Each structure stands twice: as structure tokens, then as C-alpha cells.
mmCIF file of C-alpha atoms in Angstrom:
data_model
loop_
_atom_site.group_PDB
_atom_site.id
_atom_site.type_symbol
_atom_site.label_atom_id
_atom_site.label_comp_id
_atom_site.label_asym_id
_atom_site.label_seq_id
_atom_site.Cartn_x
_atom_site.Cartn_y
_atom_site.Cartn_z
ATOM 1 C CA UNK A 19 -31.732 -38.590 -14.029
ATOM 2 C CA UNK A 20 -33.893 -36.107 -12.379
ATOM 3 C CA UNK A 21 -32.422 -32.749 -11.903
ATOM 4 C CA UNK A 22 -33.886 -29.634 -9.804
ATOM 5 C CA UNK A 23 -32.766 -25.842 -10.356
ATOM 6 C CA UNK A 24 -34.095 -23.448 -8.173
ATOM 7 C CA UNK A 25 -34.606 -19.915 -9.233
ATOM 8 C CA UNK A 26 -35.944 -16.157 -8.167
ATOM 9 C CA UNK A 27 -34.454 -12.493 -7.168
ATOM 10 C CA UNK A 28 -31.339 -13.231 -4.738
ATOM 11 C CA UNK A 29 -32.263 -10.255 -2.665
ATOM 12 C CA UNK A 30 -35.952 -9.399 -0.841
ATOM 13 C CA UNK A 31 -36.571 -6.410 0.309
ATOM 14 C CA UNK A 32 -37.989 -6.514 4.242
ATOM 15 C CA UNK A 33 -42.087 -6.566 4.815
ATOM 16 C CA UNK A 34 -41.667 -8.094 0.924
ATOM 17 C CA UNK A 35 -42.482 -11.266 -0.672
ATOM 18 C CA UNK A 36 -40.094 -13.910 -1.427
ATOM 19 C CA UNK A 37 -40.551 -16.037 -4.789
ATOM 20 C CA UNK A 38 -39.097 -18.840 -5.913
ATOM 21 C CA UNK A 39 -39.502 -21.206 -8.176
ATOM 22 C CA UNK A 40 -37.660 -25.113 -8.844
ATOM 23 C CA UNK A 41 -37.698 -26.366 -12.215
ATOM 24 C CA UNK A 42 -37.779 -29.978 -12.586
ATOM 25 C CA UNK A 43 -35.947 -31.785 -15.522
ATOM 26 C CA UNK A 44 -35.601 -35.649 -16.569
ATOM 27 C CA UNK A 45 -39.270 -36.685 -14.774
ATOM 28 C CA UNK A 46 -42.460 -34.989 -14.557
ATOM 29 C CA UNK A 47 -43.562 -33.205 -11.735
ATOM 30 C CA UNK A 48 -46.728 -35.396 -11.794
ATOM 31 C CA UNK A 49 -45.269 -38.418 -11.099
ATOM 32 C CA UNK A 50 -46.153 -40.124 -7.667
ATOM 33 C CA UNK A 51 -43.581 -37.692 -5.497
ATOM 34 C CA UNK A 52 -44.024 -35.175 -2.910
ATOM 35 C CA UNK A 53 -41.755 -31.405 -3.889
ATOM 36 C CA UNK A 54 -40.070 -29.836 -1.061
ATOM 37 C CA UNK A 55 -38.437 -26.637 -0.126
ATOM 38 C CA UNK A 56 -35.821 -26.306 2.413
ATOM 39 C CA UNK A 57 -33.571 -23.673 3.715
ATOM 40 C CA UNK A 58 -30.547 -23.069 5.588
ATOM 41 C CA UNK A 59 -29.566 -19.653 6.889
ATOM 42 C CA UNK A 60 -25.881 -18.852 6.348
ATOM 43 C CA UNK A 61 -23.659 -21.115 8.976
ATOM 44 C CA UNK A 62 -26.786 -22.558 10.332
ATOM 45 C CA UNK A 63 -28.609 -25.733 10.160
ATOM 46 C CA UNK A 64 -31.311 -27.413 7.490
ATOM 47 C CA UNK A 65 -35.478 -26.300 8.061
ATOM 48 C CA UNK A 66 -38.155 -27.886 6.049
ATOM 49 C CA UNK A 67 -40.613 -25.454 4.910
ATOM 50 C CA UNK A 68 -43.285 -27.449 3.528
ATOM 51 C CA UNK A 69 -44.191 -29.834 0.423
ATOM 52 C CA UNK A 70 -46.523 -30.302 -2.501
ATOM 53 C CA UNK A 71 -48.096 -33.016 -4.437
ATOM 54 C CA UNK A 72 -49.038 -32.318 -7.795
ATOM 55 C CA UNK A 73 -52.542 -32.963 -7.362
ATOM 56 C CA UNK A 74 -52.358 -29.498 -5.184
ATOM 57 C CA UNK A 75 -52.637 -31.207 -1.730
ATOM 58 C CA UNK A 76 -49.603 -29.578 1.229
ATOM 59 C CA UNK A 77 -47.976 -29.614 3.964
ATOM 60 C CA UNK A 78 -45.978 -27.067 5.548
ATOM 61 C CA UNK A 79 -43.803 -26.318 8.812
ATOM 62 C CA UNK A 80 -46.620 -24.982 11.133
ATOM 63 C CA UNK A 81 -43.922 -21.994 12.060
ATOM 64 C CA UNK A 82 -43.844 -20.685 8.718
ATOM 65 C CA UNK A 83 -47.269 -22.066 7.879
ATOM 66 C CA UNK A 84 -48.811 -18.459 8.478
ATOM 67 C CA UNK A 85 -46.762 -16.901 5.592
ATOM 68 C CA UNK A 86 -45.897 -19.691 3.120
ATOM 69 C CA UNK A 87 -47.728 -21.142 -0.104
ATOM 70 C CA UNK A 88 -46.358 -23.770 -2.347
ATOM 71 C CA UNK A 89 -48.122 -24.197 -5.703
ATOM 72 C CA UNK A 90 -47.493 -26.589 -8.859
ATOM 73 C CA UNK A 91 -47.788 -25.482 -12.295
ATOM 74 C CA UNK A 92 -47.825 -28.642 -14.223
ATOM 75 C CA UNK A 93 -48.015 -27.371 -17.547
ATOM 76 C CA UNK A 94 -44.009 -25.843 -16.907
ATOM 77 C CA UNK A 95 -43.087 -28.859 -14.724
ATOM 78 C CA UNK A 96 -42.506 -26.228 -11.898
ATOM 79 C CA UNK A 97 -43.553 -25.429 -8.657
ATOM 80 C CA UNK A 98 -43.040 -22.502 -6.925
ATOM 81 C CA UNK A 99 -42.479 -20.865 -3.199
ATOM 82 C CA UNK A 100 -44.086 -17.772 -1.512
ATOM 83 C CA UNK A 101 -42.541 -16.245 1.915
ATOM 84 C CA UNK A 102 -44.485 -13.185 3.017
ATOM 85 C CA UNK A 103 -43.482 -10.284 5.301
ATOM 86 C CA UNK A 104 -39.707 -11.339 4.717
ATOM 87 C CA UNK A 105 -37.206 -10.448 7.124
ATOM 88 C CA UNK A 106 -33.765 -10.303 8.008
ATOM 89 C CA UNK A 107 -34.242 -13.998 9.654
ATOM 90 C CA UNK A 108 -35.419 -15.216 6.403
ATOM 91 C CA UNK A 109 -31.954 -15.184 4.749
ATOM 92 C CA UNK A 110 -31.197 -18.139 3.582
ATOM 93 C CA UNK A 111 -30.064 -20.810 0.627
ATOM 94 C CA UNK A 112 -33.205 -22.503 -0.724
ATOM 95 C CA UNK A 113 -33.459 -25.469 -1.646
ATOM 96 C CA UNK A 114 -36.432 -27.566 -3.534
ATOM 97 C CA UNK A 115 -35.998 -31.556 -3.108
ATOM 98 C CA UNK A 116 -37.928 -34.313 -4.125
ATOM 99 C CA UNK A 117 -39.577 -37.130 -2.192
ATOM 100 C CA UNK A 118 -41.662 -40.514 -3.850
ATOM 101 C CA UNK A 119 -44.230 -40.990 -2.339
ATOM 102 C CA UNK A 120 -44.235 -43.712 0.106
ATOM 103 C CA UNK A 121 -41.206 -43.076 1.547
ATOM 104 C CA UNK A 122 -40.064 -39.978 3.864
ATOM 105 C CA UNK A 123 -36.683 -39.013 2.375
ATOM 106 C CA UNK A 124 -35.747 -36.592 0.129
ATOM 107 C CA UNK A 125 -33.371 -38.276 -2.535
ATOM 108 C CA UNK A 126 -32.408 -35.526 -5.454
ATOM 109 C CA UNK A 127 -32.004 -31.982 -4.506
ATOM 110 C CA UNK A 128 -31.289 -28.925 -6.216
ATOM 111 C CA UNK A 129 -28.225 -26.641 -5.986
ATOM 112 C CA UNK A 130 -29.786 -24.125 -4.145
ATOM 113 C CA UNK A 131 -29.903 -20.631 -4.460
ATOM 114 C CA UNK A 132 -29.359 -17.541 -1.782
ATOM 115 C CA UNK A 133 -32.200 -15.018 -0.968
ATOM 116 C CA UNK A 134 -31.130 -11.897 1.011
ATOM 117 C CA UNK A 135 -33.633 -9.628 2.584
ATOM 118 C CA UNK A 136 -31.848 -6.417 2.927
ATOM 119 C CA UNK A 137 -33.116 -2.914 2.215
ATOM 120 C CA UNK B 16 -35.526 -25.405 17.092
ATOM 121 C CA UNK B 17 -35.259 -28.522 15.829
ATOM 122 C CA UNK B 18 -37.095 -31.523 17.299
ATOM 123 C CA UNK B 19 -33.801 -33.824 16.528
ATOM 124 C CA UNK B 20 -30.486 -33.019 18.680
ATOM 125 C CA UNK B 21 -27.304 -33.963 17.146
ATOM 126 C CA UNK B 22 -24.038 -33.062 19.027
ATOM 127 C CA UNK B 23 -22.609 -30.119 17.329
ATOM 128 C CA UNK B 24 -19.018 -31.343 16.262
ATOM 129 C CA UNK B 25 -17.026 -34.913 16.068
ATOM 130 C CA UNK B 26 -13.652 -35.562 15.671
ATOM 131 C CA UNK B 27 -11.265 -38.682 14.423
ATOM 132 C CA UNK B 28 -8.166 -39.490 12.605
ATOM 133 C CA UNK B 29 -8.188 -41.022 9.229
ATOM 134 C CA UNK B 30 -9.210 -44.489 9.382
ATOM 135 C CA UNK B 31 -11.100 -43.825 13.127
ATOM 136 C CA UNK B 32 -14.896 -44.354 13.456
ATOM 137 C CA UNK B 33 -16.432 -42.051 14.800
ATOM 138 C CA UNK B 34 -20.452 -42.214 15.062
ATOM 139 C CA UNK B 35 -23.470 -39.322 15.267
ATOM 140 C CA UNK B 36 -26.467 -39.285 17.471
ATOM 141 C CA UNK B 37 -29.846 -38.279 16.800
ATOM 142 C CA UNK B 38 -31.882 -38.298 19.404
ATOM 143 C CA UNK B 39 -35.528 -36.984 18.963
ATOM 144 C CA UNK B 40 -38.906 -38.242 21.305
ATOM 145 C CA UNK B 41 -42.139 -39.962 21.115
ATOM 146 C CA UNK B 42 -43.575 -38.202 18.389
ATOM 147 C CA UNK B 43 -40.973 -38.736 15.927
ATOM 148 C CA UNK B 44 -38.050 -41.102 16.067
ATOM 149 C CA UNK B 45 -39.801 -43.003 19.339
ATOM 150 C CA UNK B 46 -42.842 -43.632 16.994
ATOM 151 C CA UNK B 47 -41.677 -45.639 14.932
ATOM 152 C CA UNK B 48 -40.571 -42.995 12.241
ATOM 153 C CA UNK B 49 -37.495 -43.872 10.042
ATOM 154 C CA UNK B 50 -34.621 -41.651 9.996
ATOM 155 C CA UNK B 51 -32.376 -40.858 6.991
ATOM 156 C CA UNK B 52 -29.036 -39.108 6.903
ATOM 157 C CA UNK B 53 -27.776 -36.570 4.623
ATOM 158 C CA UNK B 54 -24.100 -35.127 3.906
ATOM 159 C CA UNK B 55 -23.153 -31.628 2.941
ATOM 160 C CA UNK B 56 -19.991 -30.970 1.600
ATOM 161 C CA UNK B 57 -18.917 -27.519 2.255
ATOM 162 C CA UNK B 58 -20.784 -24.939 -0.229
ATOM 163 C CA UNK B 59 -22.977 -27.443 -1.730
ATOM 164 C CA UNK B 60 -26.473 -29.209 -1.189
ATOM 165 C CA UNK B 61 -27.124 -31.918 0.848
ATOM 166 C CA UNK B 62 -26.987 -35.505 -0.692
ATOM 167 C CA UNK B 63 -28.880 -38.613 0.858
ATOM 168 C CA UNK B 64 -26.491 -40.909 2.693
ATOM 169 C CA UNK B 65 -28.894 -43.646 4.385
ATOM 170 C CA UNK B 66 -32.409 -44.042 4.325
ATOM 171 C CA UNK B 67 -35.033 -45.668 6.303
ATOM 172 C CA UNK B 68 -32.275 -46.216 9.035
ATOM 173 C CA UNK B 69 -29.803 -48.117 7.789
ATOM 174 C CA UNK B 70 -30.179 -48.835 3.563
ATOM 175 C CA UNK B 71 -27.471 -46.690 1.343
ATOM 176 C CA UNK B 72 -28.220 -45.509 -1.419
ATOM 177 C CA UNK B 73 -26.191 -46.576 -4.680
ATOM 178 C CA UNK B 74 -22.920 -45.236 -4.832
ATOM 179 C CA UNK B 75 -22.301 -44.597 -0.995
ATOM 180 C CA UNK B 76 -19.598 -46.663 0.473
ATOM 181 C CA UNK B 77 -20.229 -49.206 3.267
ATOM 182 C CA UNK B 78 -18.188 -46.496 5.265
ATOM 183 C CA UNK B 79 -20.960 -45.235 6.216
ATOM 184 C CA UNK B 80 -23.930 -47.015 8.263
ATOM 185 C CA UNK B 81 -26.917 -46.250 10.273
ATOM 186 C CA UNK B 82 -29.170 -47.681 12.678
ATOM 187 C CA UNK B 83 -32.240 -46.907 15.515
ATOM 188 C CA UNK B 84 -33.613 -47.486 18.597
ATOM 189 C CA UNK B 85 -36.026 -46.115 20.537
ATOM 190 C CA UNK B 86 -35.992 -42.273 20.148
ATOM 191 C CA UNK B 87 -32.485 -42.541 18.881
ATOM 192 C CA UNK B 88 -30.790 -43.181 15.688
ATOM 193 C CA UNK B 89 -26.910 -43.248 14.531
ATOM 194 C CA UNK B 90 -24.703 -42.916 11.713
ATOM 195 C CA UNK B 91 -21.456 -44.644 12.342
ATOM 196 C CA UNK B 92 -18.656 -43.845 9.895
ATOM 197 C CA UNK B 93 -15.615 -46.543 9.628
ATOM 198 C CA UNK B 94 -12.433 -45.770 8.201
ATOM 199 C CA UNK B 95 -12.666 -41.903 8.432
ATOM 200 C CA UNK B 96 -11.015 -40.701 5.390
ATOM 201 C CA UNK B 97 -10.202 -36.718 4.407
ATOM 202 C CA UNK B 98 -13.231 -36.747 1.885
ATOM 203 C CA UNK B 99 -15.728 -37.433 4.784
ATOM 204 C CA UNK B 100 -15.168 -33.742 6.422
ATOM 205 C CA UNK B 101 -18.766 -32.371 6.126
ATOM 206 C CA UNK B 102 -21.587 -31.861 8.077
ATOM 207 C CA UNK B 103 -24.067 -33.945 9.018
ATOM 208 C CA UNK B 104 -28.125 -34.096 9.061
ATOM 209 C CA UNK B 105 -30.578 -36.146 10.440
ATOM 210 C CA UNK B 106 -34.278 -36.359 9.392
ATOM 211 C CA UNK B 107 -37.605 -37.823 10.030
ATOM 212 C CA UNK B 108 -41.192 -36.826 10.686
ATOM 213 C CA UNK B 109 -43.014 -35.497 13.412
ATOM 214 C CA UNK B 110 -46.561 -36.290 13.812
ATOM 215 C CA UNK B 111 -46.683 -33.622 16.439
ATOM 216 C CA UNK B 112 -46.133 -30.808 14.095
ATOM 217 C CA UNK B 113 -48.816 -31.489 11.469
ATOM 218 C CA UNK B 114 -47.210 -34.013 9.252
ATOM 219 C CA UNK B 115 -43.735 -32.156 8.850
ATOM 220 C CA UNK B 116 -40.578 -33.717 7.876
ATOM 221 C CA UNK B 117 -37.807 -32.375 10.652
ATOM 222 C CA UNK B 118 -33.961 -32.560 10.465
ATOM 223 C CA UNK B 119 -31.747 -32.430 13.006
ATOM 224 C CA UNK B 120 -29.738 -29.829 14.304
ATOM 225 C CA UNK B 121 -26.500 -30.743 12.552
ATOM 226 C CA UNK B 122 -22.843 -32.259 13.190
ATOM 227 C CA UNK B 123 -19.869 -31.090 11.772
ATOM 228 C CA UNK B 124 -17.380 -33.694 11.120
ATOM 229 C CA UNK B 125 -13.882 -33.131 11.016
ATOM 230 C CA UNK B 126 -11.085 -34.984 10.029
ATOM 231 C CA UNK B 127 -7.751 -34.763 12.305
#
């Protein structure tokens, strides 16, 4: 059974960086899936923010493609989330998900974990 | 925004059905795109409900369907029972918007 867990600093401060990263457990990270992130600001909807493959190869949301990178480190069977120049809108649960390849949905997710930007 | 509008809030008595639109456009839903469904229970993650339209994953109950047509989609939910109060999400892909996955906007389900 495949398990995510995302972690990183719960609170950002604004203009900062936010970091994240989603271990995966019980498959490796270079099997033939695409690794998501997704957030949800508090009492609002679900936003894709963008995927990787573990070859390297992306895609992200084009409004957050300005100030987001997603990178794999196979050798930890991780990958890992950058937000720059954080702000107050960027608030959110994140969540990393995974997706085989071939197929568009997102079928094991991680708990999530909440990022504040806040001075 | 998102690309896929869901009505914000349904209603129904245990044992109702009570069904969820997603409507989206040409570049997404009206191209051919399949939709999938998610649930999220209050304060945790989502979990797949039905993928590639209408398929459920093992372990859902046949409560729960979905189908599509045209730039539409549904999730239909028979026999409404307490443990369905959630909310609801929608998603496919946009080829509009550089190959991104989009969800919908969100319904929140409520049990009467």
C-alpha cells in the first residue's frame, strides 16, 4: 500500500520561500506515476499546483507557474515543493498525490499538512 | 477560478438521491477529457470516489455513481446516508492551461 506524508515549516514568513517535501512509502517514486501537489486554502476549494515524473519532466498550474518548482530526489524516494515570494494568499493545507501514468486521476494522497505565511 | 463549476451546496434526507454537476467547456470536459470525483470528509484529505466518469474504485459503494456528456459530468448519490456529509470535487484536464489537471469548485453535501 502506497502511503504519502508531506512535510516542511507550518509557518512562512511573507516575500519567503515555502518548502515542502512528500515522502513516499510502500512503492518507489520511480515507478511509471506522475507526483502532485495540491492545496486548499482554509474553507476554500482544491488547486492543483503542478506535477513531476521522476525522470525530471513537469507540469505546473500556469498561475503559479512563475514561482513554483517541483523536483525528485530519487535516492530518498522524495520529491519536494518550492513557492516563492509567499503571501498571505498562499495559506493553505498541502497536499502531494499520486497519479499512474496513463490515467488522469490522482488515487492515494497524503494527509496534508498546513503552511501559514504570517510575519 | 476554477475552470469546472459545481453548485456550491446540496441537500437530501437519508435515503434521497441527490446528484452534483460539473460543468466545464470545450477545452476540458467538452474534449473528451474524463472526469473523476473525489470526497472529503471534514478535516481530512480527499479520497478518489469515481474515475474516468463512472468506474469506482474498490471499496466505494454503488451509492455512489457518475457519468458525462458533453461539457458536463455528474455524480449521483442513491440512498443518502449520514456518512455521505462531505464535500465534493470534480476533476479533469484542461488542454487550455498547459496540460494542467483542474478541479472543480466544490459542493458541500449535507445530510437533512
Amino acid at each position: 500500500q502506497v502511503q504519502l506524508q508531506e512535510s516542511g515549516p507550518g509557518l512562512v514568513k511573507p516575500s519567503g520561500t515555502l518548502s515542502l517535501t512528500c515522502a513516499v512509502s510502500g512503492g518507489s517514486i520511480s515507478s511509471s506515476n506522475w507526483w502532485s501537489w495540491i492545496r486548499q486554502p482554509p474553507g476554500k476549494g482544491l488547486e492543483w499546483i503542478g506535477e513531476i515524473y521522476h525522470s525530471g519532466s513537469t507540469n505546473y498550474n500556469p498561475s503559479l507557474k512563475s514561482r513554483v518548482t517541483i523536483s525528485v530526489d530519487k535516492s530518498k524516494n522524495q520529491f519536494s515543493l518550492k513557492l516563492s515570494s509567499v503571501t498571505a494568499a498562499d495559506t493553505a493545507v498541502y497536499y502531494c498525490a499520486r497519479t499512474t501514468v496513463t490515467t488522469s486521476w490522482m488515487d492515494y494522497w497524503g494527509q496534508g499538512t498546513l503552511v501559514t505565511v504570517s510575519s | 477560478q476554477s475552470v469546472l463549476t459545481q453548485p456550491p451546496s446540496v441537500s437530501g434526507a437519508p435515503g434521497q438521491r441527490v446528484t452534483i454537476s460539473c460543468t466545464g467547456s470545450s477545452s476540458n470536459i467538452g474534449a473528451g477529457y474524463d472526469v473523476h470525483w473525489y470526497q472529503q470528509l471534514p478535516g481530512t484529505a480527499p479520497k478518489l470516489l469515481i474515475y474516468g466518469n463512472s468506474n469506482r474504485p474498490s471499496g466505494v459503494p454503488d451509492r455512489f455513481s457518475g457519468s458525462k456528456s458533453g461539457t458536463s459530468a455528474s455524480l449521483a448519490i442513491t440512498g443518502l446516508q449520514a456518512e455521505d456529509e462531505a464535500d465534493y470535487y470534480c476533476q479533469s484536464y484542461d488542454s487550455s492551461l498547459s496540460g494542467s489537471k483542474v478541479f472543480g469548485t466544490g459542493t458541500k453535501v449535507t445530510v437533512l
